JSON list of C-alpha atoms in Angstrom, two decimals:
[
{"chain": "A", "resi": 174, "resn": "UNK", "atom": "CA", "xyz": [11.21, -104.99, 22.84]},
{"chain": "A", "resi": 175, "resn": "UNK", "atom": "CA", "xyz": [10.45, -108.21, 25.11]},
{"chain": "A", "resi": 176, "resn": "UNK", "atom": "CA", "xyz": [9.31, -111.10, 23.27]},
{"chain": "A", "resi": 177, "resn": "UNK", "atom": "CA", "xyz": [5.49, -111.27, 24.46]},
{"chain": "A", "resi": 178, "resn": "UNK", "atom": "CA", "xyz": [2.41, -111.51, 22.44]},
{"chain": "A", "resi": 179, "resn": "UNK", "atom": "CA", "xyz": [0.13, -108.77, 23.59]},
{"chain": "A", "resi": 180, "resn": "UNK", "atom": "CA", "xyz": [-3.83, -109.23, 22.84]},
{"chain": "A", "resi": 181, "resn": "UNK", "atom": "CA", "xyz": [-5.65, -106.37, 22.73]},
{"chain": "A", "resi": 182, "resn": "UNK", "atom": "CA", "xyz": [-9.38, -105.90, 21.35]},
{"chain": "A", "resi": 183, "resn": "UNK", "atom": "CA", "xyz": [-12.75, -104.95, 21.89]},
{"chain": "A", "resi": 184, "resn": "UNK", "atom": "CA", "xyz": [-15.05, -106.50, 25.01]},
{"chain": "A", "resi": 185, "resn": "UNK", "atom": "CA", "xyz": [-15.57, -109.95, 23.87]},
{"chain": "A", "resi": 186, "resn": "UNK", "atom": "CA", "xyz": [-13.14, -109.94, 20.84]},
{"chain": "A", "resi": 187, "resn": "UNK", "atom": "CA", "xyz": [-11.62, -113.07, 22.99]},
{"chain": "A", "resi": 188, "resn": "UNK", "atom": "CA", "xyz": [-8.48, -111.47, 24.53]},
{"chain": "A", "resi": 189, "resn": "UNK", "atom": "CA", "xyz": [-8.66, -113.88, 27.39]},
{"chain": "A", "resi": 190, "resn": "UNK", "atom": "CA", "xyz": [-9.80, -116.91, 25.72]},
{"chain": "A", "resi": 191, "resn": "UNK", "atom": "CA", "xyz": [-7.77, -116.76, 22.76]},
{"chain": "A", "resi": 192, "resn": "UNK", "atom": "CA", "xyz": [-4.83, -115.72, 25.35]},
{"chain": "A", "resi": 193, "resn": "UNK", "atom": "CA", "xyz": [-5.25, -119.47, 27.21]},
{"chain": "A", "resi": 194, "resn": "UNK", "atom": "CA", "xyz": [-5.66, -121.38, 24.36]},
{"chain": "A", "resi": 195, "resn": "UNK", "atom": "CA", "xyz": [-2.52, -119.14, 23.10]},
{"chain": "A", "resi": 196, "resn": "UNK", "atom": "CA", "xyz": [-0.58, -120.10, 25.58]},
{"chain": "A", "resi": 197, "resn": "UNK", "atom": "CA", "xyz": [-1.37, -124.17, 25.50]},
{"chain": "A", "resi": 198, "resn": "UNK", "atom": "CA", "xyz": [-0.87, -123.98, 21.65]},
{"chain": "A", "resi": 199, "resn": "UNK", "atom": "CA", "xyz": [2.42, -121.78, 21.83]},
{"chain": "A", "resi": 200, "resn": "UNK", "atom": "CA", "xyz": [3.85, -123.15, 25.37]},
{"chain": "A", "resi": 201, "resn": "UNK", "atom": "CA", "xyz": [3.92, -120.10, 27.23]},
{"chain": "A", "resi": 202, "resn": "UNK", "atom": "CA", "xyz": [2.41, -118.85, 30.06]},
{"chain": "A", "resi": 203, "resn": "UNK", "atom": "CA", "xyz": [-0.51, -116.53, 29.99]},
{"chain": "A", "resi": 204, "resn": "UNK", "atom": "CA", "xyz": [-1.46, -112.98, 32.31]},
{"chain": "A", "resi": 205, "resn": "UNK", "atom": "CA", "xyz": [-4.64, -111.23, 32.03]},
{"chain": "A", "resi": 206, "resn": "UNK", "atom": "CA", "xyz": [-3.93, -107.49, 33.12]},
{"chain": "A", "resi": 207, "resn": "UNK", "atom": "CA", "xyz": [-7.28, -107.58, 34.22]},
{"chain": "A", "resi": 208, "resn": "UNK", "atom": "CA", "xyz": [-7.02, -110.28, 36.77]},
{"chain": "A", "resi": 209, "resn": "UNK", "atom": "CA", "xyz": [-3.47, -108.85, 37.52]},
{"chain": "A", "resi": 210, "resn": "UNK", "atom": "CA", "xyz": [-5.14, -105.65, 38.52]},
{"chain": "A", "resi": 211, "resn": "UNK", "atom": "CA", "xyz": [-8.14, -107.25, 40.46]},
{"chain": "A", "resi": 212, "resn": "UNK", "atom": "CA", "xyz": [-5.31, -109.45, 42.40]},
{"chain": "A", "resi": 213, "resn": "UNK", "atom": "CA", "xyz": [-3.69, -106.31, 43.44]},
{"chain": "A", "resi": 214, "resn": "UNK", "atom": "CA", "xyz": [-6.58, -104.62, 44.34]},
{"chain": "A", "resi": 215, "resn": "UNK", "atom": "CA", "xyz": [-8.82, -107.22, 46.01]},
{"chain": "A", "resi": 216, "resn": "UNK", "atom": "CA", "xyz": [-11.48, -106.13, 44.31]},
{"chain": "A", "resi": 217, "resn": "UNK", "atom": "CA", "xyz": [-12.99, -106.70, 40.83]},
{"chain": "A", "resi": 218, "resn": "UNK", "atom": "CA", "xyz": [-13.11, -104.52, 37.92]},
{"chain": "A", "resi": 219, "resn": "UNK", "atom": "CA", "xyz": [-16.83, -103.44, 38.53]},
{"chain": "A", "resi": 220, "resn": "UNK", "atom": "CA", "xyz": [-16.65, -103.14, 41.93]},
{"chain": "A", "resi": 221, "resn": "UNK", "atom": "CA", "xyz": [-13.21, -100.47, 40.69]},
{"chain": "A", "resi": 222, "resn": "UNK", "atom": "CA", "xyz": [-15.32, -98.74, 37.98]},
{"chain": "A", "resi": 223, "resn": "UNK", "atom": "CA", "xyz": [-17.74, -98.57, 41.02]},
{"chain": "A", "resi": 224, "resn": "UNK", "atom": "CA", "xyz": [-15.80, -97.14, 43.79]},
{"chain": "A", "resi": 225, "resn": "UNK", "atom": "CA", "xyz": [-12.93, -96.01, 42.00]},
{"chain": "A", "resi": 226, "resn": "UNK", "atom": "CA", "xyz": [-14.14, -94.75, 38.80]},
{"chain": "A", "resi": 227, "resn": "UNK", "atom": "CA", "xyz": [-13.12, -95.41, 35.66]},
{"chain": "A", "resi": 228, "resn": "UNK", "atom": "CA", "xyz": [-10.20, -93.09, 35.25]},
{"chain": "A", "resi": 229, "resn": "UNK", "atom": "CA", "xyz": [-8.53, -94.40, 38.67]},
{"chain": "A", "resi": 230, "resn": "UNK", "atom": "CA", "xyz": [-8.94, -98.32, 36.85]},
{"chain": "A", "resi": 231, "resn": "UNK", "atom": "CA", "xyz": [-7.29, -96.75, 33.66]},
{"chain": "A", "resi": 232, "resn": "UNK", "atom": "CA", "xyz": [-4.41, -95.37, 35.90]},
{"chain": "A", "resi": 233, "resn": "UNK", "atom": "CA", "xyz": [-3.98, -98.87, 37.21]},
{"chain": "A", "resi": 234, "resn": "UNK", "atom": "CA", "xyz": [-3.77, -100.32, 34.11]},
{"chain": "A", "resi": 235, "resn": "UNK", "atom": "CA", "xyz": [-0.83, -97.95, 33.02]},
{"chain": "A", "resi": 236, "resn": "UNK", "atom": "CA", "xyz": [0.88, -98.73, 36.17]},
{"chain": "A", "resi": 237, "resn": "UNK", "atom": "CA", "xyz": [0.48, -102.47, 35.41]},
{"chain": "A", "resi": 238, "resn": "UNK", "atom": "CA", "xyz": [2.04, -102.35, 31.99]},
{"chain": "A", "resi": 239, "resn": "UNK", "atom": "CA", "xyz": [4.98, -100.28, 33.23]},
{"chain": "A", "resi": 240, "resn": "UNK", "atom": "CA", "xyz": [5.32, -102.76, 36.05]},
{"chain": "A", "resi": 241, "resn": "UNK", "atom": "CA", "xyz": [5.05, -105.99, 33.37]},
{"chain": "A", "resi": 242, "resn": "UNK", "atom": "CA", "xyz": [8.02, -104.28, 31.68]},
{"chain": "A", "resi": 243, "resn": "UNK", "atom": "CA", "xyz": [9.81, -104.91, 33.94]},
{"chain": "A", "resi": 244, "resn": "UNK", "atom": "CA", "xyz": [9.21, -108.16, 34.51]},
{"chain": "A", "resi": 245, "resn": "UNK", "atom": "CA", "xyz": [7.57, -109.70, 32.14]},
{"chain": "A", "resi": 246, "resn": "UNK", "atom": "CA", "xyz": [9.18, -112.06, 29.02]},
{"chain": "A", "resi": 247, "resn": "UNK", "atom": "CA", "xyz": [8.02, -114.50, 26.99]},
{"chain": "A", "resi": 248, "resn": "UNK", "atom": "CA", "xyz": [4.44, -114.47, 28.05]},
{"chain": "A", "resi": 249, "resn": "UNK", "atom": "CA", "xyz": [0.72, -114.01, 26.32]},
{"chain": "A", "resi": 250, "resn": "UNK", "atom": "CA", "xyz": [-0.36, -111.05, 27.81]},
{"chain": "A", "resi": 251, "resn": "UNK", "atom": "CA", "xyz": [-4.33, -110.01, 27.82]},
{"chain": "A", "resi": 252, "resn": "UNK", "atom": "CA", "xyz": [-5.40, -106.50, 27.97]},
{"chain": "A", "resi": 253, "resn": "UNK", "atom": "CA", "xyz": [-8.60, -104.41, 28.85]},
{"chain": "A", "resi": 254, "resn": "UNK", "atom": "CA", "xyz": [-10.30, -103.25, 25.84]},
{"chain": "A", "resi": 255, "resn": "UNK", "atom": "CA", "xyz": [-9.75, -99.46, 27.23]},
{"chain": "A", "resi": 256, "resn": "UNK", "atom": "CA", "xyz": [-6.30, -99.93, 28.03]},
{"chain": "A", "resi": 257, "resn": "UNK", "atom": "CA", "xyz": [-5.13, -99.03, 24.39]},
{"chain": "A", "resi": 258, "resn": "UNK", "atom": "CA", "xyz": [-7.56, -95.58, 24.24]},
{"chain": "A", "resi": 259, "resn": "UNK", "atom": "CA", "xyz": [-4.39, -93.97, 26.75]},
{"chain": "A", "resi": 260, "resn": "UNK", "atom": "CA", "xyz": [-2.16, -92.30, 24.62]},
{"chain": "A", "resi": 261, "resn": "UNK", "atom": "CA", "xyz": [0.76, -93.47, 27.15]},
{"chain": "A", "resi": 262, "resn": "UNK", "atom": "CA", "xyz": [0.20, -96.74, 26.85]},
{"chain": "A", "resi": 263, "resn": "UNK", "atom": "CA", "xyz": [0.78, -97.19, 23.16]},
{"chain": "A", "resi": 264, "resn": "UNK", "atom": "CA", "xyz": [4.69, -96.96, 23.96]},
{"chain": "A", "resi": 265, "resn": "UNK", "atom": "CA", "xyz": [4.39, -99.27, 26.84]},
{"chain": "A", "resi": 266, "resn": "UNK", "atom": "CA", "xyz": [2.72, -101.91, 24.76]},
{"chain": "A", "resi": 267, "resn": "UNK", "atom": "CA", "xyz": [5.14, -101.73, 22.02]},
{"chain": "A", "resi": 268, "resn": "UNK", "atom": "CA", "xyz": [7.97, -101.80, 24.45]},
{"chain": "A", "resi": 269, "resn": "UNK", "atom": "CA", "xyz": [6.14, -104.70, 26.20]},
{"chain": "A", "resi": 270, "resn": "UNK", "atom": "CA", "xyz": [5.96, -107.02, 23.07]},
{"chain": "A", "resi": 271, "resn": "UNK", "atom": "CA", "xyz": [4.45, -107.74, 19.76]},
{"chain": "A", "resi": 272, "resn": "UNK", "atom": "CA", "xyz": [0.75, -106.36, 19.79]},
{"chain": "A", "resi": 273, "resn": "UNK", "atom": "CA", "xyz": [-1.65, -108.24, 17.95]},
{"chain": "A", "resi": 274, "resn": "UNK", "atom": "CA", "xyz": [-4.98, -106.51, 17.54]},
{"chain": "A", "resi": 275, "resn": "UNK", "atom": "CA", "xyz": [-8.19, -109.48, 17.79]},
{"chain": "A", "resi": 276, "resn": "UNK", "atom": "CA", "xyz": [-10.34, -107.57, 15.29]},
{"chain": "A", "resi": 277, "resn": "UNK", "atom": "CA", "xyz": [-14.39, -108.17, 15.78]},
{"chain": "A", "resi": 278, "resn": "UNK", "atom": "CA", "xyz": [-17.63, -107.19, 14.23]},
{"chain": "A", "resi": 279, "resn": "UNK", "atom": "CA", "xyz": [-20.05, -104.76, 16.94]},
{"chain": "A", "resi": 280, "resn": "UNK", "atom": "CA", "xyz": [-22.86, -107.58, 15.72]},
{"chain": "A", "resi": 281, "resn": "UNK", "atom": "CA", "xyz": [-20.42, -110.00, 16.58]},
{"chain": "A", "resi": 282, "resn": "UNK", "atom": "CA", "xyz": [-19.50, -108.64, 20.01]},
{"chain": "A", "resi": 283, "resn": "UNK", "atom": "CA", "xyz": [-23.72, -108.25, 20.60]},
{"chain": "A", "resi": 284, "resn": "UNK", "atom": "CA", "xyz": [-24.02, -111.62, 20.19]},
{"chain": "A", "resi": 285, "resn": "UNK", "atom": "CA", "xyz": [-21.20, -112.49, 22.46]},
{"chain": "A", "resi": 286, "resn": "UNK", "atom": "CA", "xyz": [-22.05, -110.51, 25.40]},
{"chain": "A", "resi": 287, "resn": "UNK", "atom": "CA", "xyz": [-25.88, -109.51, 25.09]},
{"chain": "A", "resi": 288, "resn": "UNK", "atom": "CA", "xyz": [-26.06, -111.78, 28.53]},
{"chain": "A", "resi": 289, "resn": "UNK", "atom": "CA", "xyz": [-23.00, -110.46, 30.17]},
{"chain": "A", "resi": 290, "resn": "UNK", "atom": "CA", "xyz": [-24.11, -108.51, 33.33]},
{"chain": "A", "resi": 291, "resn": "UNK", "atom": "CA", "xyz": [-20.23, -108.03, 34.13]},
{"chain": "A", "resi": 292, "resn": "UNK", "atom": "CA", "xyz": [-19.24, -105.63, 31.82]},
{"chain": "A", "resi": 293, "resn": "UNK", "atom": "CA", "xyz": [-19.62, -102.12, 33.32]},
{"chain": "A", "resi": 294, "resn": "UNK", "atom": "CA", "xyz": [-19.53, -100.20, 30.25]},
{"chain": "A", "resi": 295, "resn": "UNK", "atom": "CA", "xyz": [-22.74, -102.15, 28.74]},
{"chain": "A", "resi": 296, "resn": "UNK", "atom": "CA", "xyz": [-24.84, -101.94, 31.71]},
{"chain": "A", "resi": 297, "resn": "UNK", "atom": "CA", "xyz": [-26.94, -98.95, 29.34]},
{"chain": "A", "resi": 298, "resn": "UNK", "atom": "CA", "xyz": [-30.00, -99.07, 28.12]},
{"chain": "A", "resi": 299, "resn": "UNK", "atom": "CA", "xyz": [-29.29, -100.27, 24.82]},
{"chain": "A", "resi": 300, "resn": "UNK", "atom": "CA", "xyz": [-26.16, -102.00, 24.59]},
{"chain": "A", "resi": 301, "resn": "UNK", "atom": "CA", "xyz": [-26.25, -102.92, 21.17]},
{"chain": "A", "resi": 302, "resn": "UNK", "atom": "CA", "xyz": [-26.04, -98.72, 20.16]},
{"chain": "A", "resi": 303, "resn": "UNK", "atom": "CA", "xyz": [-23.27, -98.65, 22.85]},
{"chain": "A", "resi": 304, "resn": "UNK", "atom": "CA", "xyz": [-21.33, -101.21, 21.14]},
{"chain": "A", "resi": 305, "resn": "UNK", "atom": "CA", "xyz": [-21.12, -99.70, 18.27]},
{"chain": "A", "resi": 306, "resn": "UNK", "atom": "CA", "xyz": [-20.22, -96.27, 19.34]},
{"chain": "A", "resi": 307, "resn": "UNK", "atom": "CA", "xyz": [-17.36, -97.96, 21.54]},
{"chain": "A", "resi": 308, "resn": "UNK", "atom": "CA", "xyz": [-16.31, -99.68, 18.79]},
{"chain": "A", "resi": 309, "resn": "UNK", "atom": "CA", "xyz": [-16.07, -97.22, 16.05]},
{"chain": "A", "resi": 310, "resn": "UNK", "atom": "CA", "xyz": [-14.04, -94.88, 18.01]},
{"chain": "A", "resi": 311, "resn": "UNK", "atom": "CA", "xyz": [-11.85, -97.47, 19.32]},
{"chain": "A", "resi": 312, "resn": "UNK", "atom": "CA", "xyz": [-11.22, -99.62, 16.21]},
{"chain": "A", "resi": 313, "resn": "UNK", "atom": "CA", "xyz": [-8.89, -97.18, 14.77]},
{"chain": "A", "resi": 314, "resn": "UNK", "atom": "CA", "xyz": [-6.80, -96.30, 17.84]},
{"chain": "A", "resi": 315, "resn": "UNK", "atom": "CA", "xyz": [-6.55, -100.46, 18.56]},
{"chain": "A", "resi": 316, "resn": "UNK", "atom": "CA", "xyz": [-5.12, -100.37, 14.75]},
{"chain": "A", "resi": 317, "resn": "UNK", "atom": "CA", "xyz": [-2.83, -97.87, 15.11]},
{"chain": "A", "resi": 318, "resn": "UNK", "atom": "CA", "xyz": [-1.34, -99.49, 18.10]},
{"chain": "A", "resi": 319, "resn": "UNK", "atom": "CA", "xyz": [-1.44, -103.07, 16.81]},
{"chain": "A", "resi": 320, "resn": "UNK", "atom": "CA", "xyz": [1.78, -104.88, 14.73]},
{"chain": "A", "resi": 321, "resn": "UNK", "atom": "CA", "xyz": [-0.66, -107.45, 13.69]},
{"chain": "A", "resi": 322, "resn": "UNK", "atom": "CA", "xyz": [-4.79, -107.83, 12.68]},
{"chain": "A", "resi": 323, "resn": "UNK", "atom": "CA", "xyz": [-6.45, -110.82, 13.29]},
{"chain": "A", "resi": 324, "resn": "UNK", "atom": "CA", "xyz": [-10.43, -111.04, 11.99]},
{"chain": "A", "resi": 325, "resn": "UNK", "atom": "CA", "xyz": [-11.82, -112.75, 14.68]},
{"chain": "A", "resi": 326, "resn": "UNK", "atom": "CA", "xyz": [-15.83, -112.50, 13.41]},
{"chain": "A", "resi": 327, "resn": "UNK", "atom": "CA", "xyz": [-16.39, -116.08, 12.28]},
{"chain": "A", "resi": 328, "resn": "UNK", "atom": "CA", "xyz": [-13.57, -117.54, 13.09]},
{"chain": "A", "resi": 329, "resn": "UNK", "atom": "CA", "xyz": [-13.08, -120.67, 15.20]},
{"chain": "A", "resi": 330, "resn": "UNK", "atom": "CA", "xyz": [-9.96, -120.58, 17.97]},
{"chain": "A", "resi": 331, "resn": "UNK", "atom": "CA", "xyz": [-7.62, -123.07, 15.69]},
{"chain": "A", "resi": 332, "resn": "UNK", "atom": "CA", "xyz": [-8.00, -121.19, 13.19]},
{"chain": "A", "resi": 333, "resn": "UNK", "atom": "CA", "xyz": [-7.32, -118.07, 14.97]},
{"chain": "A", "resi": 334, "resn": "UNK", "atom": "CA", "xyz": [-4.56, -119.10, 16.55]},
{"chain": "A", "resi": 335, "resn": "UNK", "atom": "CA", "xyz": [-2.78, -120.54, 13.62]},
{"chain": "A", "resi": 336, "resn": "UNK", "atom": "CA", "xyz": [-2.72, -117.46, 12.06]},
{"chain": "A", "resi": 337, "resn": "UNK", "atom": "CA", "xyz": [-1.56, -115.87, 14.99]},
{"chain": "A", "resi": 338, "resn": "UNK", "atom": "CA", "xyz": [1.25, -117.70, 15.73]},
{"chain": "A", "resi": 339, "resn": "UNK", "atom": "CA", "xyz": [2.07, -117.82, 11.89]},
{"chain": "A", "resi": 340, "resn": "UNK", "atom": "CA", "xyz": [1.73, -113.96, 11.57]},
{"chain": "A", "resi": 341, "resn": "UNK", "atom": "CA", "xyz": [4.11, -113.61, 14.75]},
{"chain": "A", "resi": 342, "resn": "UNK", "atom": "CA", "xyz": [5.99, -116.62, 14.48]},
{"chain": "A", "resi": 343, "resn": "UNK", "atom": "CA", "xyz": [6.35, -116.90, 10.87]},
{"chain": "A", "resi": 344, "resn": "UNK", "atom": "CA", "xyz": [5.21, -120.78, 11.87]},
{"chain": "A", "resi": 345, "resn": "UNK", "atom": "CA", "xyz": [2.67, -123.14, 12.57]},
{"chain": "A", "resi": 346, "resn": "UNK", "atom": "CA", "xyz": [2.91, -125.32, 15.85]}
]
């Protein structure tokens, strides 16, 4: 196993927020697999759901983590919210680094994101329903692959990372 921190999580759990601050708080860089993947592909995630579709993004994603594997050590690394729901990738994440699962309420997520035009996944009629759905069949799947939980709902960012770096750490910075 590398040593990486690997965020994974819901849309708006804070993967990529909590990832930066991570990184400040813990000294260690930060990649967004997202960003990684729009980089490569000159194009952003929409526009890939778009033109693409969404299995051909989840294929990248795969093909990133096997890539980061490879490459990748002592880093904060920030995941899609899909990526985990791929069977294959729960070996590649474990491989990759210690997977700590940003746990969030679908009210929560609502409240986040109810102005967020960029996510293609909410772009349904009633977003709120979607979330939940999403959520309750991914919840269990984002445990199952996770070493750590981390209740986000509520919590401010020191506070969530101090018991992040504690739980993988075993110390506060």
């Amino acid at each position: 196993m590398k040593n990486n921190i690997i965020l994974i999580g819901f849309m708006g759990s804070g993967k990529t927020s909590v990832g930066i601050r991570l990184s400040y708080y813990l000294k260690q860089t930060m990649l967004d697999t997202d960003k990684w993947i729009e980089k490569r592909q000159k194009m952003t995630v929409s526009q890939i759901f778009a033109d693409k579709g969404e299995e051909a993004f989840r294929a990248m994603e795969t093909d990133c983590l096997r890539e980061l594997i490879g490459s990748a050590d002592h880093q904060i690394i920030s995941v899609g919210g899909g990526l985990p729901m791929r069977e294959e990738n729960h070996a590649l994440l474990k491989k990759l680094g210690k997977v700590v699962y940003l746990k969030i309420t679908p009210e929560a997520v609502y409240e986040r994101l109810k102005s967020d035009t960029t996510r293609p996944l909410l772009q349904v009629e009633n977003p709120k329903e979607r979330i939940e759905i999403l959520l309750k069949e991914r919840a269990p799947v984002y445990e199952a692959c996770a070493d750590i939980v981390v209740e986000v709902s509520g919590k401010n960012f020191e506070e969530i990372l101090k018991e992040i770096a504690y739980k993988v750490k075993g110390c506060v910075s």
